XYZ file of C-alpha atoms in Angstrom:
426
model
C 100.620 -103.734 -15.575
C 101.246 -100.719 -16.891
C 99.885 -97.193 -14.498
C 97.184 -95.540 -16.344
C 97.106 -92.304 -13.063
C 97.759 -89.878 -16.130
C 93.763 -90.705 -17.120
C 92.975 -88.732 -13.929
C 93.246 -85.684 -15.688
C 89.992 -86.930 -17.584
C 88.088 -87.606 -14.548
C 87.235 -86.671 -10.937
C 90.526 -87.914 -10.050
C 92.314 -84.810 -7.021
C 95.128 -85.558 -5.383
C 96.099 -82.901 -2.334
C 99.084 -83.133 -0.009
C 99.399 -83.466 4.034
C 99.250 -80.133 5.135
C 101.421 -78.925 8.539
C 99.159 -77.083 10.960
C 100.910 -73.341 11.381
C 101.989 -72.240 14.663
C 99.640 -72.686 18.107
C 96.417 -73.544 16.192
C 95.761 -76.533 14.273
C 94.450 -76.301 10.713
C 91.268 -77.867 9.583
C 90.959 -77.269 6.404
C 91.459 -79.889 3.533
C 93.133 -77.987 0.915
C 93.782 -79.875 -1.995
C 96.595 -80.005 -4.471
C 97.045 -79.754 -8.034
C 97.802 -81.775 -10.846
C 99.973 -80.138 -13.244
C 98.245 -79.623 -17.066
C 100.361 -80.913 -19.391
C 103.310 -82.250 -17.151
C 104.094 -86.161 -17.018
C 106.642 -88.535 -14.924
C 107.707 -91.525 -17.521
C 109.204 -94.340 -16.366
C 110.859 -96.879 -18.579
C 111.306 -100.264 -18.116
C 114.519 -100.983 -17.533
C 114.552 -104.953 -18.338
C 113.865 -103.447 -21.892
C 117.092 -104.444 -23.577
C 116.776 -100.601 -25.561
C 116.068 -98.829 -22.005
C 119.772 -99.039 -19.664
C 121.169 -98.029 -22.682
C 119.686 -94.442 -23.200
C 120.370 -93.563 -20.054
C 123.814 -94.672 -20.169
C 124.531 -92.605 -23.498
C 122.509 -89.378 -21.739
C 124.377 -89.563 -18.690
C 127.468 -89.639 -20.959
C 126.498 -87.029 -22.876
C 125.730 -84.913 -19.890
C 129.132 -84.979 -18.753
C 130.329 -82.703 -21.586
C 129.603 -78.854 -21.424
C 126.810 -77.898 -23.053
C 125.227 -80.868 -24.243
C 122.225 -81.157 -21.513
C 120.081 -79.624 -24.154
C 121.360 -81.801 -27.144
C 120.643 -84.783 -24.943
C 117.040 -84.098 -23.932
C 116.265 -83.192 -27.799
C 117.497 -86.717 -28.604
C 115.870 -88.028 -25.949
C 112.557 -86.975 -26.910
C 113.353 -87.779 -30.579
C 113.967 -91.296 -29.816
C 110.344 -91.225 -28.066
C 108.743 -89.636 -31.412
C 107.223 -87.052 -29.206
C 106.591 -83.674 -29.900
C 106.667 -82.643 -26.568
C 109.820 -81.240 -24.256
C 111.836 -83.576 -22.422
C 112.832 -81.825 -19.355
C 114.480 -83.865 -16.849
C 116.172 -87.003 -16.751
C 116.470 -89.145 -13.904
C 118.945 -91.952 -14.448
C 118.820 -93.612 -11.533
C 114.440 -94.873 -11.854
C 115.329 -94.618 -15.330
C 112.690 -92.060 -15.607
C 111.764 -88.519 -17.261
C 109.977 -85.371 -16.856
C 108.652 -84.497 -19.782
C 106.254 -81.722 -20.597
C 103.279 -82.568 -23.439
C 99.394 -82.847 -23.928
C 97.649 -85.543 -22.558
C 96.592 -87.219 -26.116
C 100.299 -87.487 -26.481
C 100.539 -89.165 -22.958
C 98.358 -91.283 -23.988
C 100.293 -92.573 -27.730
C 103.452 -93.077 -25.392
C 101.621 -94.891 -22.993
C 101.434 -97.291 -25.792
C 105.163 -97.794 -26.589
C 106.495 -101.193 -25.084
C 109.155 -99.336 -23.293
C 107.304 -97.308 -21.216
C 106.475 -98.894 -17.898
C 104.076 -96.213 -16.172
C 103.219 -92.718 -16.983
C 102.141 -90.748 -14.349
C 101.465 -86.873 -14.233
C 103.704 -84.158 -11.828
C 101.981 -82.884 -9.011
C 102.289 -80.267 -5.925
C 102.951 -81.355 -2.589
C 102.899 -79.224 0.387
C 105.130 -79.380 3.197
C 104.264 -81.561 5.700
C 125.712 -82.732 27.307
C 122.912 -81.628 29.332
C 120.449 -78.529 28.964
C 118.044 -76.604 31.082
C 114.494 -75.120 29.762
C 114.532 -77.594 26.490
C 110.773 -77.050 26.093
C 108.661 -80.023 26.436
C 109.317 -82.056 23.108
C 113.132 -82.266 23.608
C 112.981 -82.944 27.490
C 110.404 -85.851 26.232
C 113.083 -87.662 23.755
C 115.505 -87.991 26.557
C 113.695 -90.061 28.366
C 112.439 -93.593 28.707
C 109.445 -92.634 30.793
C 107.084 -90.026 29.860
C 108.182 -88.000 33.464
C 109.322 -84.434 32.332
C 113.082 -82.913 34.936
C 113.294 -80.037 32.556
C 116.667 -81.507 30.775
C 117.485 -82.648 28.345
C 120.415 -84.968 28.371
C 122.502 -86.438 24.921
C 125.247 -88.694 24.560
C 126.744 -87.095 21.743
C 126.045 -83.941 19.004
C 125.726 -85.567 15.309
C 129.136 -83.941 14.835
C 130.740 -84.819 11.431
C 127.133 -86.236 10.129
C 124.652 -84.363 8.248
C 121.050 -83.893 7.312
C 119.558 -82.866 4.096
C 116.471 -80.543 4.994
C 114.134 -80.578 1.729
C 112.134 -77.647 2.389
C 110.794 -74.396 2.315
C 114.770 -73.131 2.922
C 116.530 -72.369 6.165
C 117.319 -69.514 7.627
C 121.341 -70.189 7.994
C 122.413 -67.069 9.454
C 120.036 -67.605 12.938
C 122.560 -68.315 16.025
C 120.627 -71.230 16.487
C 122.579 -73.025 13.743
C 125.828 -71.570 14.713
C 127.269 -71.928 10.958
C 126.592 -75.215 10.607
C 124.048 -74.497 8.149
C 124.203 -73.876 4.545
C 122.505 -73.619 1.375
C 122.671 -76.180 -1.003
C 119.765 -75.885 -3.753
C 117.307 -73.883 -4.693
C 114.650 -74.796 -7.267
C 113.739 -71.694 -7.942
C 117.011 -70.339 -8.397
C 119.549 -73.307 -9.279
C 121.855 -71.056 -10.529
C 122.518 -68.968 -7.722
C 121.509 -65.657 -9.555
C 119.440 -63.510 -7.210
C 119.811 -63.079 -3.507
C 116.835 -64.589 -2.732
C 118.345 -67.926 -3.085
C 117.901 -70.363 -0.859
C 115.702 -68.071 1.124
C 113.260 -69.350 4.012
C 110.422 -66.863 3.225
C 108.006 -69.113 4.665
C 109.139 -70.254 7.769
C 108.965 -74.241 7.932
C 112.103 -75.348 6.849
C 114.079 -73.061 9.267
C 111.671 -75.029 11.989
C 112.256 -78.430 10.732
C 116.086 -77.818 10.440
C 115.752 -76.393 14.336
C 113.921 -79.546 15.285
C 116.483 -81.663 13.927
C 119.847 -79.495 14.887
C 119.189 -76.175 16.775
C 121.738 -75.028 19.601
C 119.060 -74.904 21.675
C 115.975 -76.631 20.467
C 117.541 -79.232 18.348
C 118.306 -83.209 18.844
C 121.671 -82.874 17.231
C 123.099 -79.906 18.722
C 126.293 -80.451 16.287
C 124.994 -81.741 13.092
C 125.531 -80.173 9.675
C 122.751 -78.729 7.977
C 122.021 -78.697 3.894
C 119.135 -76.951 3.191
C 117.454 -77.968 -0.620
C 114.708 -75.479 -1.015
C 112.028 -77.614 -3.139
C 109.050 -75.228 -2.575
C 107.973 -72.507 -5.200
C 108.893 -69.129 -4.112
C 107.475 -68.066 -0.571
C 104.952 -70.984 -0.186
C 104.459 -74.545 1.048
C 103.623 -75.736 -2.640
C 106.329 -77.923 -4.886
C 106.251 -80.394 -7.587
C 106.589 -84.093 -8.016
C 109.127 -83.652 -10.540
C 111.422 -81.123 -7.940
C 111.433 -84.081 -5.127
C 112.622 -86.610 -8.110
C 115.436 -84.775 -9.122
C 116.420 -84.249 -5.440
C 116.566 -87.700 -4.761
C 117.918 -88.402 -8.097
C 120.547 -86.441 -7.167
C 121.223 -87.908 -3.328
C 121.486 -91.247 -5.149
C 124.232 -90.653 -7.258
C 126.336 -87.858 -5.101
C 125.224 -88.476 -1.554
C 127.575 -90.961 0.621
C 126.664 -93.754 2.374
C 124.863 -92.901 5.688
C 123.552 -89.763 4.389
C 120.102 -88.145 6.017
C 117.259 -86.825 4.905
C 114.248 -85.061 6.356
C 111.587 -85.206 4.045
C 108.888 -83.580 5.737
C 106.595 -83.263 3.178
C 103.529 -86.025 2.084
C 100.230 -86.430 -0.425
C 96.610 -87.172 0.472
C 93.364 -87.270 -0.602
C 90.327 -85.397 0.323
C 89.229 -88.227 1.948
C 90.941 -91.584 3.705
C 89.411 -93.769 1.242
C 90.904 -93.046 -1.479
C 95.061 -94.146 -2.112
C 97.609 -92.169 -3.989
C 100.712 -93.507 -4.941
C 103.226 -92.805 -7.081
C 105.716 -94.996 -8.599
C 108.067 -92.619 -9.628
C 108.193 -91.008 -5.904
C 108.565 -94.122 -4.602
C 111.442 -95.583 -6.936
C 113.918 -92.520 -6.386
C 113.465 -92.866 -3.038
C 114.087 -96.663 -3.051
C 117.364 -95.419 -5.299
C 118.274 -93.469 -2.543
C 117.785 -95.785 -0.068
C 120.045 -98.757 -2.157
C 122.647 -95.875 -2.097
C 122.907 -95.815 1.779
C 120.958 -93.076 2.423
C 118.945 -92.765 5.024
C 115.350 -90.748 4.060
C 113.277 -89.970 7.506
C 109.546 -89.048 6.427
C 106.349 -87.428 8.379
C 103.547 -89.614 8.691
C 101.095 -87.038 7.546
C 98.501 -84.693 9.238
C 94.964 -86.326 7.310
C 94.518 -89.208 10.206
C 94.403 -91.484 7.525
C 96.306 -95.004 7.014
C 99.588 -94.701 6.008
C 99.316 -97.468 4.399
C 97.233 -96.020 1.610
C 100.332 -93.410 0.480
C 103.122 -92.783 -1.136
C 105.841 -92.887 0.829
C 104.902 -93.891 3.606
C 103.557 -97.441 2.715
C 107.148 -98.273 1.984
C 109.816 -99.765 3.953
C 112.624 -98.396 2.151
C 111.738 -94.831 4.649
C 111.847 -94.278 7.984
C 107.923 -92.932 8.799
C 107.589 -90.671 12.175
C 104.270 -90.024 13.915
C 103.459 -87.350 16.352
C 102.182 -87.293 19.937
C 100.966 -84.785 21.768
C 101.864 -83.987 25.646
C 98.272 -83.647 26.911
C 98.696 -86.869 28.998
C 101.758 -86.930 29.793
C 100.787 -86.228 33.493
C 99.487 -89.870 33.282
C 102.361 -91.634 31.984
C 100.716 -91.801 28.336
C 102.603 -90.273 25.267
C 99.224 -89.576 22.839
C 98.983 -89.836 18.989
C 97.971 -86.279 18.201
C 94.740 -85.900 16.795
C 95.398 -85.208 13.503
C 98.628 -87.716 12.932
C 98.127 -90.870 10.650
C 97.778 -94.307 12.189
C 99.073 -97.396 10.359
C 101.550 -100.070 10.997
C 104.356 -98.276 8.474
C 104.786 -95.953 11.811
C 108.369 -96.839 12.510
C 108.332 -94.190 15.988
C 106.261 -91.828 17.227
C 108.090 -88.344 18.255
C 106.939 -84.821 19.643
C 104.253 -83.024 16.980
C 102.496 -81.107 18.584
C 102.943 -77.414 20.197
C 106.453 -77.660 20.486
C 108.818 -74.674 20.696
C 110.502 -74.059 17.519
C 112.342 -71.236 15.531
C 111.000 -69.705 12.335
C 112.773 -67.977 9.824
C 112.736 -64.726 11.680
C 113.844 -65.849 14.885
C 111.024 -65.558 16.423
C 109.535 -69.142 18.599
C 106.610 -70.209 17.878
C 104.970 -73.347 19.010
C 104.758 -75.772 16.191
C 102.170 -78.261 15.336
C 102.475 -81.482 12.515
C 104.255 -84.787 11.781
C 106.597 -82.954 9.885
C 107.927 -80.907 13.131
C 108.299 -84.987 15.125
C 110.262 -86.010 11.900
C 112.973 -84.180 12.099
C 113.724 -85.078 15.535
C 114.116 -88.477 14.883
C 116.386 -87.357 11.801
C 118.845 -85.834 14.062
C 118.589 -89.018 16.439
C 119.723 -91.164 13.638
C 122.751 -88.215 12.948
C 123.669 -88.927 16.920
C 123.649 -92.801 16.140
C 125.761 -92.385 13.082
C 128.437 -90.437 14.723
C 128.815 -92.708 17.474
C 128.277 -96.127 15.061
C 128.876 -95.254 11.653
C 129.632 -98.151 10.321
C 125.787 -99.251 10.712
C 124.401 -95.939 8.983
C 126.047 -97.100 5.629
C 122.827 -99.780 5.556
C 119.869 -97.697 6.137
C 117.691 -100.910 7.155
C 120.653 -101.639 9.722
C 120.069 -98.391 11.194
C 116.556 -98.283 10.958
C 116.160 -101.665 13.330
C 118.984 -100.277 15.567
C 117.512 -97.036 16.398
C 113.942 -98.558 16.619
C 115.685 -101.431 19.399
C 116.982 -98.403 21.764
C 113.026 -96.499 21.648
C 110.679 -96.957 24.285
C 107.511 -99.200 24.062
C 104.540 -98.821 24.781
C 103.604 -95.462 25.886
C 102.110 -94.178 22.710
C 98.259 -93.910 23.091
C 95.431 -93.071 21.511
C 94.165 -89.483 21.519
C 92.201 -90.764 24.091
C 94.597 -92.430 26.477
C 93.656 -96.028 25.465
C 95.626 -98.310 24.183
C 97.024 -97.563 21.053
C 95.590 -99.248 17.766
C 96.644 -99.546 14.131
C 100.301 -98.819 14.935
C 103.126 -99.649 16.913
C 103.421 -97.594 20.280
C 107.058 -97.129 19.714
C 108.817 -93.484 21.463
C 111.154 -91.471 20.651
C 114.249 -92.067 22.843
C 117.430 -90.402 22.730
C 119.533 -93.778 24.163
C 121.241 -94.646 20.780
């Protein structure tokens, strides 16, 4: 059945993203994001005998200098649209094109097209002494804090893709093992802004993941994709497709991503999805690469979301250390429940680096996921061969985590999820 989501632009129909709480105080608001006028995600269906075959020819075509322009001209030609094709995304067999809604609709209609869907923001969601409390927590198997924080190896000679607000690369933290990859607002590499962390998440979530001193991976490489628009938390549907687009065509087996970013509604009963979102991730994932996600900051169901109610991602919760005392490792308050929860990690207050070197004590899922990204970079250096399958590494980190010390805010027994911890045992 073909996905009529572009006839929200008609109606009531919002869509808003899971929002990270900013440093020390957590954020109550519910912000909403945007659908973008005029702006459309078409997938094709590919078991149209027509479809594999104009992709084939545009990839093809792409190849040769200067014809990316030619190509999307006779892309949207073969359409009979008026409107501007301006990605393509060969491996959904999809395309970002930009045109009214009426014309949505007409192409809606043609037999090729298998769901039309319209672009939206999204917001971003050895041994060592005085880790802070979220790292000396993932060492351990019970929830008893000796202020170290013990690894068995680095995540040398793996990396992690941080999709982001940017990184700040030059911090000692990273010791040069951080670099700039991509910048959406700059792809070209024109202005020295690029690749900039002007708004200071993505140097946290790359610290989280592999920081000299606050990091999981203390010797993991670092490729920073800045996805966001300018200096804020806001990007669009259509950047995170041709990220992953990318990753499944260029990125080797075994590959990992942070994606610490997520959608929501205003309110918990109402699902958003997206099928596009969903089926470049998927590509990624058939590629061997292995995409960790934040559970989101809403306390609703991740079942209900896109990505996070599929199993082709690995989806990371976040406790708090408020009962630690008691041997309990609680869901913070404002994580999602739902039984896509793969492990639940450090989220909230922990001791992080922003972009201007300054700590700051962090709050949100997307702060717990990268510490369970730079877990699976540990596992991959010392068993490689099982990071080439994602879902191989995915049940063999999940078999070395600790059970059932996850709570509810409370301290009772946890519900709706699996009280899986983070454990760094791999």
């Amino acid at each position: 059945m073909k996905n009529y989501l572009y006839f929200c632009l008609l109606t009531v129909c919002q869509i808003a993203v899971a929002q990270d709480i900013p440093p020390v105080s957590e954020r109550a608001d519910k912000a909403r994001s945007e659908i973008i006028k005029g702006s459309y995600i078409v997938t094709m269906d590919p078991d149209e005998p027509e479809v594999p075959g104009l992709f084939i020819a545009a990839q093809k075509k792409s190849a040769h200098m200067g014809q990316a322009a030619k190509v999307k001209e006779d892309l949207a030609d073969n359409l009979n649209i008026d409107g501007t094709v301006e990605s393509i995304y060969p491996s959904i067999h999809a395309v970002h094109i930009k045109m009214n809604s009426f014309e949505a609709h007409l192409l809606n209609s043609d037999k090729r097209v298998l769901s039309i869907e319209p672009d939206m923001t999204l917001t971003i969601q050895g041994a060592q002494t005085n880790p802070g409390w979220a790292l000396d927590r993932s060492d351990g198997a019970t929830t008893v804090l000796d202020n170290t924080y013990h690894w068995n190896a680095n995540g040398a000679g793996r990396t992690i893709y941080v999709l982001d607000t940017g990184v700040n690369t030059s911090l000692p933290e990273f010791g040069g093992r951080a670099v700039t990859f991509w910048d959406v607002n700059d792809p070209n590499h024109t202005t020295s802004a690029w690749g900039k962390d002007c708004f200071g998440h993505g140097t946290a979530v790359a610290d989280a993941a592999g920081g000299t001193v606050f990091g999981v991976a203390k010797g993991v490489s670092i490729i920073s994709a800045k996805i966001t628009n300018g200096c804020t938390d806001q990007s669009y549907l259509s950047t995170h497709l041709t990220a992953f687009d990318w990753l499944a065509s260029n990125a080797p087996p075994g590959t990992i991503v942070n994606w610490s970013n997520g959608i929501k509604a205003g309110n918990c009963s109402v699902p958003i999805t997206s099928t596009a979102l969903e089926n470049a991730m998927r590509a990624a994932y058939a590629h061997g690469v292995i995409i960790v996600v934040s559970a989101g900051n809403d306390g609703c169901n991740t079942a209900n979301y896109s990505p996070t109610r599929i199993s082709e991602v690995f989806v990371v919760g976040a406790t708090s250390s408020a009962l630690l005392s008691s041997g309990k490792d609680t869901k913070a308050s404002f994580s999602r429940t739902g039984w896509q929860i793969d492990l639940f990690a450090p989220g909230q207050g922990v001791p992080l680096y922003g972009n201007d070197g300054i700590l700051y004590a962090w709050n949100g899922t997307s702060l717990a996921a990268p510490y369970v990204s730079g877990l699976f970079a540990i596992g991959c250096q010392r068993y490689p061969a099982e990071c080439a399958k994602p879902q191989v590494a995915f049940d063999g980190l999940k078999d070395a985590m600790t059970p059932g010390t996850v709570t509810n805010t409370n301290g009772t027994p946890l519900t709706g999820a699996t009280s899986l911890m983070i454990r760094q045992a791999w």
